DNA sequence: CCCGTTAATCGTAATATTGCAATGTAATGG
DNA sequence: CCATTACATTGCAATATTACGATTAACGGG
């Protein structure tokens, strides 16, 4: 137990659920907002902006990246993150299709 | 630890996160899809439709109701659930505002 | 080549979520 | 009033998530 019974549901339902789960945390929403506002990408700044420790931010970034919502490019010693628009659009489309 | 540090974020971020969390489970998505398709509301049928036990369905319904996405009205011995359109619209609006 | 800076990863504690059996509650039919 | 039917609640086991200290990996400057 404690595990979601994914085999009971179809791919669309499971995919949408995991996309939404990736967004369903205030820190990850705050990260997306910051990336949207900053236009270009940032990284260590997020640790400053939100009050969370560096490993925590790194973990949230990883979840957003795994879900496809952001992309990260190594820029020398730092990493530059930015929003992955197509995935975002697709998420909204699927969500829209849900209730109509 | 293990708790989300909600005090680090503003109300909009926390509210959106909890709305999305309510949606972020395939069973709850399946429930919403079924309610949308059936137009009118249903209830015990959901236990049949999805392969989950009755207490589990009841718990998911409760979470959706707490988040405001559905409403339930007692109809004799059974309970009739239906989608709460305004909350749904508002969720999409807030989500839209996030990335733009 | 060493050092500092930046970020990912590991390990772990605290807490939340998922799912269900058992039980409780409320209405309905007889 | 009793049995039944439809749900909700409780309690608990299994697992997932959140957060962070400690450590590691990778790059650039001297």
PDB file of C-alpha atoms (C1' of nucleotides) in Angstrom:
ATOM      1  CA  UNK A   1       0.000   0.000   0.000  1.00  0.00           C
ATOM      2  CA  UNK A   2       0.885   3.679  -0.031  1.00  0.00           C
ATOM      3  CA  UNK A   3       1.422   3.263  -3.756  1.00  0.00           C
ATOM      4  CA  UNK A   4      -0.907   4.643  -6.402  1.00  0.00           C
ATOM      5  CA  UNK A   5      -2.556   1.875  -8.408  1.00  0.00           C
ATOM      6  CA  UNK A   6      -1.531   3.222 -11.793  1.00  0.00           C
ATOM      7  CA  UNK A   7      -2.518   0.015 -13.575  1.00  0.00           C
ATOM      8  CA  UNK A   8      -6.184   0.834 -12.990  1.00  0.00           C
ATOM      9  CA  UNK A   9      -5.951   3.974 -15.090  1.00  0.00           C
ATOM     10  CA  UNK A  10      -5.073   4.774 -18.678  1.00  0.00           C
ATOM     11  CA  UNK A  11      -1.967   6.550 -19.902  1.00  0.00           C
ATOM     12  CA  UNK A  12      -3.701   9.901 -20.316  1.00  0.00           C
ATOM     13  CA  UNK A  13      -4.924   9.865 -16.740  1.00  0.00           C
ATOM     14  CA  UNK A  14      -1.573   8.797 -15.318  1.00  0.00           C
ATOM     15  CA  UNK A  15       0.368  11.279 -17.432  1.00  0.00           C
ATOM     16  CA  UNK A  16      -1.835  14.216 -16.541  1.00  0.00           C
ATOM     17  CA  UNK A  17      -1.674  13.232 -12.876  1.00  0.00           C
ATOM     18  CA  UNK A  18       2.109  13.190 -12.844  1.00  0.00           C
ATOM     19  CA  UNK A  19       2.329  16.485 -14.691  1.00  0.00           C
ATOM     20  CA  UNK A  20       0.009  18.086 -12.166  1.00  0.00           C
ATOM     21  CA  UNK A  21       1.914  16.497  -9.306  1.00  0.00           C
ATOM     22  CA  UNK A  22       5.082  18.134 -10.584  1.00  0.00           C
ATOM     23  CA  UNK A  23       3.317  21.513 -10.378  1.00  0.00           C
ATOM     24  CA  UNK A  24       1.558  20.848  -7.087  1.00  0.00           C
ATOM     25  CA  UNK A  25       4.051  22.424  -4.723  1.00  0.00           C
ATOM     26  CA  UNK A  26       4.337  26.111  -3.835  1.00  0.00           C
ATOM     27  CA  UNK A  27       8.125  26.084  -4.219  1.00  0.00           C
ATOM     28  CA  UNK A  28       7.882  24.700  -7.736  1.00  0.00           C
ATOM     29  CA  UNK A  29       5.196  27.243  -8.605  1.00  0.00           C
ATOM     30  CA  UNK A  30       7.423  29.973  -7.228  1.00  0.00           C
ATOM     31  CA  UNK A  31      10.316  28.674  -9.320  1.00  0.00           C
ATOM     32  CA  UNK A  32       8.191  28.741 -12.467  1.00  0.00           C
ATOM     33  CA  UNK A  33       6.979  32.246 -11.672  1.00  0.00           C
ATOM     34  CA  UNK A  34      10.529  33.421 -11.190  1.00  0.00           C
ATOM     35  CA  UNK A  35      11.684  31.816 -14.421  1.00  0.00           C
ATOM     36  CA  UNK A  36       8.738  33.392 -16.243  1.00  0.00           C
ATOM     37  CA  UNK A  37       9.457  36.842 -14.830  1.00  0.00           C
ATOM     38  CA  UNK A  38      13.213  36.682 -15.322  1.00  0.00           C
ATOM     39  CA  UNK A  39      12.554  35.689 -18.942  1.00  0.00           C
ATOM     40  CA  UNK A  40      16.044  34.292 -19.182  1.00  0.00           C
ATOM     41  CA  UNK A  41      17.089  31.554 -16.836  1.00  0.00           C
ATOM     42  CA  UNK A  42      18.700  31.692 -13.421  1.00  0.00           C
ATOM     43  CA  UNK A  43      19.745  29.143 -10.855  1.00  0.00           C
ATOM     44  CA  UNK A  44      21.629  29.828  -7.619  1.00  0.00           C
ATOM     45  CA  UNK A  45      19.490  32.941  -7.410  1.00  0.00           C
ATOM     46  CA  UNK A  46      16.493  30.710  -6.734  1.00  0.00           C
ATOM     47  CA  UNK A  47      18.116  29.630  -3.489  1.00  0.00           C
ATOM     48  CA  UNK A  48      18.235  33.318  -2.528  1.00  0.00           C
ATOM     49  CA  UNK A  49      14.725  34.125  -3.767  1.00  0.00           C
ATOM     50  CA  UNK A  50      12.914  31.291  -2.052  1.00  0.00           C
ATOM     51  CA  UNK A  51      14.120  30.629   1.479  1.00  0.00           C
ATOM     52  CA  UNK A  52      14.942  26.973   0.928  1.00  0.00           C
ATOM     53  CA  UNK A  53      18.292  25.234   1.163  1.00  0.00           C
ATOM     54  CA  UNK A  54      20.296  24.537  -1.973  1.00  0.00           C
ATOM     55  CA  UNK A  55      19.716  20.766  -2.028  1.00  0.00           C
ATOM     56  CA  UNK A  56      15.990  21.341  -1.683  1.00  0.00           C
ATOM     57  CA  UNK A  57      15.889  23.759  -4.612  1.00  0.00           C
ATOM     58  CA  UNK A  58      18.013  21.385  -6.633  1.00  0.00           C
ATOM     59  CA  UNK A  59      15.554  18.592  -5.952  1.00  0.00           C
ATOM     60  CA  UNK A  60      12.547  20.696  -6.975  1.00  0.00           C
ATOM     61  CA  UNK A  61      14.349  21.732 -10.160  1.00  0.00           C
ATOM     62  CA  UNK A  62      15.003  18.099 -10.917  1.00  0.00           C
ATOM     63  CA  UNK A  63      11.315  17.243 -10.577  1.00  0.00           C
ATOM     64  CA  UNK A  64      10.313  20.086 -12.863  1.00  0.00           C
ATOM     65  CA  UNK A  65      12.963  18.996 -15.353  1.00  0.00           C
ATOM     66  CA  UNK A  66      11.884  15.365 -15.218  1.00  0.00           C
ATOM     67  CA  UNK A  67       8.295  16.433 -15.880  1.00  0.00           C
ATOM     68  CA  UNK A  68       9.605  18.451 -18.823  1.00  0.00           C
ATOM     69  CA  UNK A  69       8.453  21.858 -17.597  1.00  0.00           C
ATOM     70  CA  UNK A  70      11.954  23.341 -17.551  1.00  0.00           C
ATOM     71  CA  UNK A  71      15.258  22.864 -19.329  1.00  0.00           C
ATOM     72  CA  UNK A  72      18.711  23.395 -17.862  1.00  0.00           C
ATOM     73  CA  UNK A  73      21.892  24.264 -19.731  1.00  0.00           C
ATOM     74  CA  UNK A  74      25.332  24.259 -18.162  1.00  0.00           C
ATOM     75  CA  UNK A  75      26.916  27.679 -18.389  1.00  0.00           C
ATOM     76  CA  UNK A  76      30.452  27.321 -17.100  1.00  0.00           C
ATOM     77  CA  UNK A  77      30.231  26.663 -13.396  1.00  0.00           C
ATOM     78  CA  UNK A  78      26.548  27.469 -13.097  1.00  0.00           C
ATOM     79  CA  UNK A  79      23.394  26.044 -14.635  1.00  0.00           C
ATOM     80  CA  UNK A  80      20.838  28.091 -16.494  1.00  0.00           C
ATOM     81  CA  UNK A  81      17.201  27.037 -16.284  1.00  0.00           C
ATOM     82  CA  UNK A  82      14.326  28.170 -18.433  1.00  0.00           C
ATOM     83  CA  UNK A  83      10.726  27.217 -19.067  1.00  0.00           C
ATOM     84  CA  UNK A  84       9.986  24.642 -21.734  1.00  0.00           C
ATOM     85  CA  UNK A  85       7.017  26.311 -23.397  1.00  0.00           C
ATOM     86  CA  UNK A  86       5.721  23.380 -25.528  1.00  0.00           C
ATOM     87  CA  UNK A  87       5.340  21.057 -22.537  1.00  0.00           C
ATOM     88  CA  UNK A  88       3.585  23.802 -20.657  1.00  0.00           C
ATOM     89  CA  UNK A  89       1.167  24.378 -23.519  1.00  0.00           C
ATOM     90  CA  UNK A  90       0.527  20.667 -23.839  1.00  0.00           C
ATOM     91  CA  UNK A  91      -0.259  20.430 -20.136  1.00  0.00           C
ATOM     92  CA  UNK A  92      -2.853  23.166 -20.409  1.00  0.00           C
ATOM     93  CA  UNK A  93      -4.354  21.521 -23.479  1.00  0.00           C
ATOM     94  CA  UNK A  94      -4.737  18.153 -21.766  1.00  0.00           C
ATOM     95  CA  UNK A  95      -6.179  19.829 -18.693  1.00  0.00           C
ATOM     96  CA  UNK A  96      -8.641  21.691 -20.878  1.00  0.00           C
ATOM     97  CA  UNK A  97      -9.737  18.520 -22.600  1.00  0.00           C
ATOM     98  CA  UNK A  98     -10.468  16.987 -19.203  1.00  0.00           C
ATOM     99  CA  UNK A  99     -13.515  19.084 -18.474  1.00  0.00           C
ATOM    100  CA  UNK A 100     -15.315  19.511 -21.755  1.00  0.00           C
TER     101      UNK A 100
ATOM    102  CA  UNK B   1      10.750  17.994   8.186  1.00  0.00           C
ATOM    103  CA  UNK B   2       8.555  16.277   5.638  1.00  0.00           C
ATOM    104  CA  UNK B   3       6.270  19.294   5.824  1.00  0.00           C
ATOM    105  CA  UNK B   4       5.962  21.873   3.100  1.00  0.00           C
ATOM    106  CA  UNK B   5       7.220  25.264   4.277  1.00  0.00           C
ATOM    107  CA  UNK B   6       4.079  27.152   3.340  1.00  0.00           C
ATOM    108  CA  UNK B   7       5.148  30.250   5.258  1.00  0.00           C
ATOM    109  CA  UNK B   8       7.826  30.912   2.655  1.00  0.00           C
ATOM    110  CA  UNK B   9       5.252  31.381  -0.069  1.00  0.00           C
ATOM    111  CA  UNK B  10       2.335  33.722  -0.694  1.00  0.00           C
ATOM    112  CA  UNK B  11      -1.347  32.809  -0.634  1.00  0.00           C
ATOM    113  CA  UNK B  12      -1.641  32.578  -4.407  1.00  0.00           C
ATOM    114  CA  UNK B  13       1.204  30.098  -4.614  1.00  0.00           C
ATOM    115  CA  UNK B  14      -0.078  27.978  -1.742  1.00  0.00           C
ATOM    116  CA  UNK B  15      -3.653  28.022  -3.005  1.00  0.00           C
ATOM    117  CA  UNK B  16      -2.737  27.042  -6.536  1.00  0.00           C
ATOM    118  CA  UNK B  17      -0.474  24.297  -5.202  1.00  0.00           C
ATOM    119  CA  UNK B  18      -3.241  22.771  -3.108  1.00  0.00           C
ATOM    120  CA  UNK B  19      -5.739  22.973  -5.963  1.00  0.00           C
ATOM    121  CA  UNK B  20      -3.306  21.186  -8.246  1.00  0.00           C
ATOM    122  CA  UNK B  21      -2.525  18.647  -5.545  1.00  0.00           C
ATOM    123  CA  UNK B  22      -6.215  17.800  -5.370  1.00  0.00           C
ATOM    124  CA  UNK B  23      -6.147  17.077  -9.108  1.00  0.00           C
ATOM    125  CA  UNK B  24      -2.803  15.290  -9.119  1.00  0.00           C
ATOM    126  CA  UNK B  25      -4.005  11.708  -8.817  1.00  0.00           C
ATOM    127  CA  UNK B  26      -5.210   9.456 -11.638  1.00  0.00           C
ATOM    128  CA  UNK B  27      -8.210   8.255  -9.609  1.00  0.00           C
ATOM    129  CA  UNK B  28      -9.372  11.806  -9.009  1.00  0.00           C
ATOM    130  CA  UNK B  29      -8.869  12.666 -12.669  1.00  0.00           C
ATOM    131  CA  UNK B  30     -10.871   9.581 -13.610  1.00  0.00           C
ATOM    132  CA  UNK B  31     -13.625  10.642 -11.224  1.00  0.00           C
ATOM    133  CA  UNK B  32     -13.788  14.105 -12.791  1.00  0.00           C
ATOM    134  CA  UNK B  33     -13.836  12.611 -16.273  1.00  0.00           C
ATOM    135  CA  UNK B  34     -16.675  10.338 -15.308  1.00  0.00           C
ATOM    136  CA  UNK B  35     -18.663  13.158 -13.733  1.00  0.00           C
ATOM    137  CA  UNK B  36     -18.087  15.274 -16.827  1.00  0.00           C
ATOM    138  CA  UNK B  37     -19.193  12.526 -19.175  1.00  0.00           C
ATOM    139  CA  UNK B  38     -22.217  11.502 -17.112  1.00  0.00           C
ATOM    140  CA  UNK B  39     -23.257  15.162 -17.109  1.00  0.00           C
ATOM    141  CA  UNK B  40     -25.444  14.498 -14.133  1.00  0.00           C
ATOM    142  CA  UNK B  41     -23.856  13.163 -10.991  1.00  0.00           C
ATOM    143  CA  UNK B  42     -23.287   9.609  -9.862  1.00  0.00           C
ATOM    144  CA  UNK B  43     -21.686   8.023  -6.828  1.00  0.00           C
ATOM    145  CA  UNK B  44     -21.601   4.324  -5.979  1.00  0.00           C
ATOM    146  CA  UNK B  45     -21.105   3.748  -9.683  1.00  0.00           C
ATOM    147  CA  UNK B  46     -17.638   5.220  -9.323  1.00  0.00           C
ATOM    148  CA  UNK B  47     -16.654   2.287  -7.146  1.00  0.00           C
ATOM    149  CA  UNK B  48     -17.689   0.038 -10.038  1.00  0.00           C
ATOM    150  CA  UNK B  49     -16.065   2.164 -12.735  1.00  0.00           C
ATOM    151  CA  UNK B  50     -12.657   2.537 -11.130  1.00  0.00           C
ATOM    152  CA  UNK B  51     -11.390  -0.650  -9.526  1.00  0.00           C
ATOM    153  CA  UNK B  52     -10.811   0.867  -6.100  1.00  0.00           C
ATOM    154  CA  UNK B  53     -12.457  -0.029  -2.806  1.00  0.00           C
ATOM    155  CA  UNK B  54     -15.357   2.035  -1.544  1.00  0.00           C
ATOM    156  CA  UNK B  55     -13.485   3.750   1.298  1.00  0.00           C
ATOM    157  CA  UNK B  56     -10.756   4.746  -1.145  1.00  0.00           C
ATOM    158  CA  UNK B  57     -13.237   6.320  -3.563  1.00  0.00           C
ATOM    159  CA  UNK B  58     -14.950   8.049  -0.686  1.00  0.00           C
ATOM    160  CA  UNK B  59     -11.651   9.539   0.404  1.00  0.00           C
ATOM    161  CA  UNK B  60     -10.832  10.814  -3.088  1.00  0.00           C
ATOM    162  CA  UNK B  61     -14.300  12.334  -3.356  1.00  0.00           C
ATOM    163  CA  UNK B  62     -13.733  14.073  -0.063  1.00  0.00           C
ATOM    164  CA  UNK B  63     -10.486  15.599  -1.275  1.00  0.00           C
ATOM    165  CA  UNK B  64     -12.126  16.848  -4.462  1.00  0.00           C
ATOM    166  CA  UNK B  65     -14.996  18.265  -2.436  1.00  0.00           C
ATOM    167  CA  UNK B  66     -12.668  19.964   0.046  1.00  0.00           C
ATOM    168  CA  UNK B  67     -10.797  21.561  -2.846  1.00  0.00           C
ATOM    169  CA  UNK B  68     -14.163  22.721  -4.190  1.00  0.00           C
ATOM    170  CA  UNK B  69     -14.001  20.885  -7.504  1.00  0.00           C
ATOM    171  CA  UNK B  70     -17.154  18.867  -6.864  1.00  0.00           C
ATOM    172  CA  UNK B  71     -20.383  19.172  -4.910  1.00  0.00           C
ATOM    173  CA  UNK B  72     -22.371  16.367  -3.341  1.00  0.00           C
ATOM    174  CA  UNK B  73     -26.079  16.314  -2.592  1.00  0.00           C
ATOM    175  CA  UNK B  74     -27.809  13.628  -0.590  1.00  0.00           C
ATOM    176  CA  UNK B  75     -30.472  11.873  -2.642  1.00  0.00           C
ATOM    177  CA  UNK B  76     -32.275   9.521  -0.346  1.00  0.00           C
ATOM    178  CA  UNK B  77     -29.882   6.787   0.571  1.00  0.00           C
ATOM    179  CA  UNK B  78     -27.257   7.694  -1.998  1.00  0.00           C
ATOM    180  CA  UNK B  79     -25.161  10.779  -2.666  1.00  0.00           C
ATOM    181  CA  UNK B  80     -25.066  12.589  -5.961  1.00  0.00           C
ATOM    182  CA  UNK B  81     -21.832  14.276  -7.003  1.00  0.00           C
ATOM    183  CA  UNK B  82     -21.322  16.807  -9.735  1.00  0.00           C
ATOM    184  CA  UNK B  83     -18.625  19.139 -10.938  1.00  0.00           C
ATOM    185  CA  UNK B  84     -18.472  22.649  -9.505  1.00  0.00           C
ATOM    186  CA  UNK B  85     -17.835  24.616 -12.679  1.00  0.00           C
ATOM    187  CA  UNK B  86     -16.868  28.023 -11.183  1.00  0.00           C
ATOM    188  CA  UNK B  87     -14.043  26.556  -9.093  1.00  0.00           C
ATOM    189  CA  UNK B  88     -12.822  24.654 -12.107  1.00  0.00           C
ATOM    190  CA  UNK B  89     -12.801  27.831 -14.213  1.00  0.00           C
ATOM    191  CA  UNK B  90     -11.004  29.733 -11.511  1.00  0.00           C
ATOM    192  CA  UNK B  91      -8.337  27.046 -11.289  1.00  0.00           C
ATOM    193  CA  UNK B  92      -7.661  27.291 -14.996  1.00  0.00           C
ATOM    194  CA  UNK B  93      -7.554  31.078 -14.801  1.00  0.00           C
ATOM    195  CA  UNK B  94      -4.988  31.077 -12.007  1.00  0.00           C
ATOM    196  CA  UNK B  95      -2.948  28.459 -13.806  1.00  0.00           C
ATOM    197  CA  UNK B  96      -3.048  30.566 -16.944  1.00  0.00           C
ATOM    198  CA  UNK B  97      -1.875  33.641 -15.110  1.00  0.00           C
ATOM    199  CA  UNK B  98       1.107  31.676 -13.833  1.00  0.00           C
ATOM    200  CA  UNK B  99       2.914  31.514 -17.125  1.00  0.00           C
ATOM    201  CA  UNK B 100       2.306  34.821 -18.806  1.00  0.00           C
TER     202      UNK B 100
ATOM    203  C1'  DC C   1      47.832  21.927 -10.046  1.00  0.00           C
ATOM    204  C1'  DC C   2      45.215  23.697  -6.055  1.00  0.00           C
ATOM    205  C1'  DC C   3      41.147  26.597  -4.658  1.00  0.00           C
ATOM    206  C1'  DG C   4      36.893  28.529  -4.494  1.00  0.00           C
ATOM    207  C1'  DT C   5      32.303  28.510  -6.488  1.00  0.00           C
ATOM    208  C1'  DT C   6      28.161  26.163  -8.147  1.00  0.00           C
ATOM    209  C1'  DA C   7      25.214  22.642  -8.237  1.00  0.00           C
ATOM    210  C1'  DA C   8      24.048  17.613  -8.065  1.00  0.00           C
ATOM    211  C1'  DT C   9      23.718  13.512  -5.165  1.00  0.00           C
ATOM    212  C1'  DC C  10      23.460  10.670  -0.918  1.00  0.00           C
ATOM    213  C1'  DG C  11      21.580   9.605   3.362  1.00  0.00           C
ATOM    214  C1'  DT C  12      18.216  10.337   6.630  1.00  0.00           C
ATOM    215  C1'  DA C  13      14.489  12.288   9.680  1.00  0.00           C
ATOM    216  C1'  DA C  14       9.843  14.012   9.751  1.00  0.00           C
ATOM    217  C1'  DT C  15       5.613  14.005   7.754  1.00  0.00           C
ATOM    218  C1'  DA C  16       2.013  13.136   4.048  1.00  0.00           C
ATOM    219  C1'  DT C  17      -0.417  10.141   0.942  1.00  0.00           C
ATOM    220  C1'  DT C  18      -2.565   5.907  -0.643  1.00  0.00           C
ATOM    221  C1'  DG C  19      -5.399   2.061   0.042  1.00  0.00           C
ATOM    222  C1'  DC C  20      -8.266  -0.973   2.535  1.00  0.00           C
ATOM    223  C1'  DA C  21     -10.700  -3.819   6.354  1.00  0.00           C
ATOM    224  C1'  DA C  22     -13.620  -2.865   9.898  1.00  0.00           C
ATOM    225  C1'  DT C  23     -16.933  -0.167  11.743  1.00  0.00           C
ATOM    226  C1'  DG C  24     -20.301   3.662  12.122  1.00  0.00           C
ATOM    227  C1'  DT C  25     -24.347   6.259  10.375  1.00  0.00           C
ATOM    228  C1'  DA C  26     -28.468   7.416   7.913  1.00  0.00           C
ATOM    229  C1'  DA C  27     -32.267   6.516   5.010  1.00  0.00           C
ATOM    230  C1'  DT C  28     -35.533   3.012   2.974  1.00  0.00           C
ATOM    231  C1'  DG C  29     -38.344  -1.118   2.483  1.00  0.00           C
ATOM    232  C1'  DG C  30     -40.768  -4.556   4.687  1.00  0.00           C
TER     233       DG C  30
ATOM    234  C1'  DC D   1     -38.463  -2.134  14.571  1.00  0.00           C
ATOM    235  C1'  DC D   2     -35.189  -4.811  11.882  1.00  0.00           C
ATOM    236  C1'  DA D   3     -32.556  -5.733   7.829  1.00  0.00           C
ATOM    237  C1'  DT D   4     -30.530  -3.697   3.903  1.00  0.00           C
ATOM    238  C1'  DT D   5     -28.329  -0.472   1.119  1.00  0.00           C
ATOM    239  C1'  DA D   6     -25.220   3.500   0.360  1.00  0.00           C
ATOM    240  C1'  DC D   7     -21.635   6.158   2.210  1.00  0.00           C
ATOM    241  C1'  DA D   8     -18.594   8.130   5.594  1.00  0.00           C
ATOM    242  C1'  DT D   9     -15.079   7.499   9.200  1.00  0.00           C
ATOM    243  C1'  DT D  10     -11.544   5.281  11.781  1.00  0.00           C
ATOM    244  C1'  DG D  11      -7.318   2.969  12.212  1.00  0.00           C
ATOM    245  C1'  DC D  12      -3.464   1.168  10.293  1.00  0.00           C
ATOM    246  C1'  DA D  13       0.297  -0.605   7.078  1.00  0.00           C
ATOM    247  C1'  DA D  14       3.043   0.529   3.074  1.00  0.00           C
ATOM    248  C1'  DT D  15       5.081   3.861   0.548  1.00  0.00           C
ATOM    249  C1'  DA D  16       6.045   8.726  -1.156  1.00  0.00           C
ATOM    250  C1'  DT D  17       7.343  13.436  -0.351  1.00  0.00           C
ATOM    251  C1'  DT D  18       9.788  17.262   1.749  1.00  0.00           C
ATOM    252  C1'  DA D  19      13.731  19.240   3.617  1.00  0.00           C
ATOM    253  C1'  DC D  20      18.462  19.507   4.749  1.00  0.00           C
ATOM    254  C1'  DG D  21      23.457  18.399   6.279  1.00  0.00           C
ATOM    255  C1'  DA D  22      27.296  16.261   4.351  1.00  0.00           C
ATOM    256  C1'  DT D  23      29.592  15.025   0.512  1.00  0.00           C
ATOM    257  C1'  DT D  24      30.857  14.790  -4.303  1.00  0.00           C
ATOM    258  C1'  DA D  25      31.634  16.457  -9.151  1.00  0.00           C
ATOM    259  C1'  DA D  26      32.829  19.928 -12.419  1.00  0.00           C
ATOM    260  C1'  DC D  27      34.455  24.080 -13.949  1.00  0.00           C
ATOM    261  C1'  DG D  28      37.450  28.468 -14.023  1.00  0.00           C
ATOM    262  C1'  DG D  29      41.007  31.514 -12.118  1.00  0.00           C
ATOM    263  C1'  DG D  30      45.319  32.004 -10.395  1.00  0.00           C
TER     264       DG D  30
END
